[in-house]
Amino acid sequence: MAQTTGIDRMLMINVGDLKPIEVATEFALDLAYEGTQSLLANGADSPDPIVWTEAWAARTFPNLDSQKVAFVIQAYNALNGKIKPELVNSTTWSLTMNREAERVEAEWDHITSLVDQLQANVSDAQYPAFFQLVAFPARASANLNKLYIAAGRSNLHGSQARTSANYWADQARYHFKCDAELTNEYHSLLDYK
């Protein structure tokens, strides 16, 4: 729109906390600097974020499968776009209708299995960037959803006087511990920089 109207001399982006949105911010800056036309693929009317993300992944992690990296980034953004992680709770995903919670868990399992495959080929030098930009957002989001699904199952089974409520409470505690471990690894990378 800015290019079409000729209002393209200055761009201001309000990002607040840059760290969790580095990839999206780079996409926006590329759009601003390169212009929309330079990012169009195959005669499309607007830039394709997946094509851009694949190119970004190829530049950033040249020894990894850029399509898989792009898929992981697009997939965790899409799932987190359904509901912000900070709004997820034990009642977000239905435990009784249409296997919703199971489908959400399966989607996150697929994403994290791709992260595991990719990480096997990450060099020591690339690890901090890979962890912060690809692995952590995927794993932390997957873990958070599993934590709340487990808590929801514990609550549901407890209301039904089922002893399996204790198992699901233990699972929720396990995911809570995993969250702390993931967060600690994120913050401790590169000597806590």
Coordinates of C-alpha atoms in Angstrom, one line a residue:
M1 CA 0.0 0.0 0.0
A2 CA 2.8 2.4 0.9
Q3 CA 4.5 1.7 -2.5
T4 CA 1.3 2.0 -4.4
T5 CA 0.5 5.4 -2.9
G6 CA 4.1 6.6 -3.0
I7 CA 4.3 7.0 0.8
D8 CA 7.6 5.1 1.0
R9 CA 10.2 7.5 2.3
M10 CA 10.0 6.4 5.9
L11 CA 8.8 3.3 7.7
M12 CA 8.2 3.0 11.4
I13 CA 7.7 -0.4 13.0
N14 CA 6.6 -0.7 16.6
V15 CA 8.0 -4.1 17.8
G16 CA 8.0 -3.8 21.6
D17 CA 10.0 -7.0 22.4
L18 CA 12.1 -7.9 19.4
K19 CA 13.5 -11.2 20.6
P20 CA 10.5 -13.4 19.9
I21 CA 9.7 -11.9 16.5
E22 CA 13.1 -11.6 14.9
V23 CA 12.1 -13.6 11.8
A24 CA 8.8 -11.7 11.2
T25 CA 10.6 -8.4 11.7
E26 CA 13.2 -9.3 9.2
F27 CA 10.4 -10.2 6.7
A28 CA 8.8 -6.8 7.3
L29 CA 12.1 -5.0 6.9
D30 CA 12.8 -6.9 3.7
L31 CA 9.4 -5.8 2.4
A32 CA 10.2 -2.2 3.3
Y33 CA 13.7 -2.2 1.8
E34 CA 13.4 -4.5 -1.2
G35 CA 9.8 -3.6 -2.0
T36 CA 6.9 -6.0 -2.6
Q37 CA 7.7 -6.6 -6.2
S38 CA 11.1 -8.1 -5.4
L39 CA 9.5 -10.6 -3.1
L40 CA 6.8 -11.9 -5.4
A41 CA 7.0 -15.5 -6.5
N42 CA 5.5 -17.0 -9.7
G43 CA 3.4 -13.9 -10.6
A44 CA 1.7 -13.7 -7.3
D45 CA -0.1 -10.5 -6.2
S46 CA 1.5 -10.4 -2.8
P47 CA 4.6 -11.8 -1.2
D48 CA 4.5 -15.4 -0.1
P49 CA 5.8 -15.7 3.5
I50 CA 6.6 -19.4 3.0
V51 CA 8.8 -18.7 0.0
W52 CA 10.5 -15.8 1.9
T53 CA 11.0 -18.0 5.0
E54 CA 12.6 -20.8 2.9
A55 CA 15.0 -18.3 1.4
W56 CA 15.7 -16.9 4.9
A57 CA 16.3 -20.4 6.3
A58 CA 18.7 -21.2 3.4
R59 CA 20.7 -18.1 4.2
T60 CA 20.6 -18.5 8.0
F61 CA 21.1 -22.3 8.2
P62 CA 22.8 -23.3 4.9
N63 CA 23.4 -26.9 6.0
L64 CA 19.7 -27.6 7.0
D65 CA 16.7 -28.4 4.9
S66 CA 15.3 -24.9 4.3
Q67 CA 11.8 -26.3 3.5
K68 CA 11.6 -28.1 6.8
V69 CA 12.9 -25.1 8.8
A70 CA 10.3 -22.8 7.0
F71 CA 7.6 -25.4 7.7
V72 CA 8.4 -25.4 11.4
I73 CA 8.4 -21.6 11.7
Q74 CA 5.2 -21.2 9.7
A75 CA 3.5 -24.1 11.6
Y76 CA 4.3 -22.8 15.1
N77 CA 3.2 -19.3 14.1
A78 CA 0.0 -20.7 12.6
L79 CA -0.8 -22.7 15.7
N80 CA 0.1 -19.9 18.1
G81 CA -2.0 -17.6 15.8
K82 CA -5.1 -19.7 16.7
I83 CA -4.8 -18.6 20.3
K84 CA -1.9 -16.7 21.8
P85 CA 0.2 -18.8 24.1
E86 CA -0.5 -16.5 27.1
L87 CA -4.2 -17.2 26.7
V88 CA -4.0 -21.0 26.6
N89 CA -5.4 -22.7 29.7
S90 CA -6.8 -26.0 30.8
T91 CA -10.1 -25.5 29.0
T92 CA -8.8 -24.1 25.7
W93 CA -8.9 -27.5 23.8
S94 CA -11.9 -29.7 24.1
L95 CA -11.2 -33.0 25.8
T96 CA -14.6 -34.4 24.9
M97 CA -15.5 -33.2 21.5
N98 CA -14.1 -34.2 18.1
R99 CA -10.7 -35.3 19.6
E100 CA -9.7 -31.6 19.5
A101 CA -7.0 -31.9 22.2
E102 CA -5.5 -35.0 20.6
R103 CA -5.4 -33.3 17.2
V104 CA -3.6 -30.3 18.7
E105 CA -1.1 -32.6 20.5
A106 CA -0.5 -34.4 17.2
E107 CA 0.2 -31.2 15.3
W108 CA 2.7 -30.1 18.0
D109 CA 4.3 -33.6 18.0
H110 CA 4.8 -33.4 14.2
I111 CA 6.5 -29.9 14.5
T112 CA 8.8 -31.0 17.4
S113 CA 9.8 -34.2 15.6
L114 CA 10.9 -32.0 12.6
V115 CA 12.8 -29.8 15.1
D116 CA 14.6 -32.9 16.4
Q117 CA 15.4 -34.1 12.9
L118 CA 16.8 -30.7 12.0
Q119 CA 18.8 -30.3 15.2
A120 CA 20.7 -33.5 14.5
N121 CA 22.4 -31.5 11.6
V122 CA 23.0 -28.2 13.5
S123 CA 26.6 -27.3 14.0
D124 CA 27.8 -26.0 17.4
A125 CA 28.3 -22.5 15.9
Q126 CA 24.7 -22.5 14.6
Y127 CA 23.1 -24.0 17.7
P128 CA 22.3 -20.7 19.6
A129 CA 20.6 -19.2 16.5
F130 CA 18.7 -22.4 15.7
F131 CA 17.6 -22.9 19.3
Q132 CA 16.4 -19.3 19.7
L133 CA 14.7 -18.9 16.3
V134 CA 13.4 -22.4 15.5
A135 CA 13.7 -24.9 18.3
F136 CA 12.7 -22.9 21.4
P137 CA 9.5 -21.3 20.0
A138 CA 8.3 -24.7 18.7
R139 CA 9.2 -26.8 21.8
A140 CA 8.1 -24.2 24.3
S141 CA 4.7 -23.7 22.6
A142 CA 4.2 -27.5 22.2
N143 CA 5.1 -28.0 25.8
L144 CA 2.8 -25.3 27.0
N145 CA -0.2 -26.8 25.1
K146 CA 0.6 -30.2 26.5
L147 CA 0.9 -28.9 30.0
Y148 CA -2.6 -27.3 29.8
I149 CA -4.1 -30.4 28.1
A150 CA -2.7 -32.6 30.9
A151 CA -4.1 -30.2 33.5
G152 CA -7.4 -30.2 31.8
R153 CA -7.5 -34.0 31.7
S154 CA -6.5 -34.1 35.4
N155 CA -9.4 -31.8 36.2
L156 CA -11.9 -33.7 34.1
H157 CA -10.8 -37.1 35.5
G158 CA -10.9 -35.7 39.0
S159 CA -14.4 -34.5 38.5
Q160 CA -15.3 -38.0 37.4
A161 CA -13.6 -39.5 40.5
R162 CA -11.1 -41.4 38.3
T163 CA -7.7 -42.2 39.7
S164 CA -6.1 -41.4 36.3
A165 CA -6.5 -37.7 37.5
N166 CA -3.2 -38.3 39.4
Y167 CA -1.4 -39.5 36.3
W168 CA -2.5 -36.4 34.4
A169 CA -1.5 -34.1 37.3
D170 CA 2.0 -35.7 37.2
Q171 CA 2.1 -35.1 33.5
A172 CA 1.2 -31.4 34.0
R173 CA 4.0 -31.2 36.6
Y174 CA 6.4 -32.8 34.2
H175 CA 5.6 -30.3 31.5
F176 CA 5.9 -27.4 34.0
K177 CA 9.4 -28.7 34.8
C178 CA 10.2 -28.9 31.1
D179 CA 9.1 -25.3 30.6
A180 CA 11.6 -24.2 33.2
E181 CA 14.4 -26.2 31.6
L182 CA 13.6 -24.8 28.1
T183 CA 13.5 -21.3 29.5
N184 CA 16.8 -21.7 31.4
E185 CA 18.5 -23.1 28.2
Y186 CA 17.2 -20.2 26.2
H187 CA 18.5 -17.6 28.6
S188 CA 21.8 -19.3 29.3
L189 CA 22.9 -19.5 25.7
L190 CA 26.0 -17.4 24.7
D191 CA 26.9 -16.8 28.3
Y192 CA 23.4 -15.3 29.1
K193 CA 23.5 -12.7 26.3

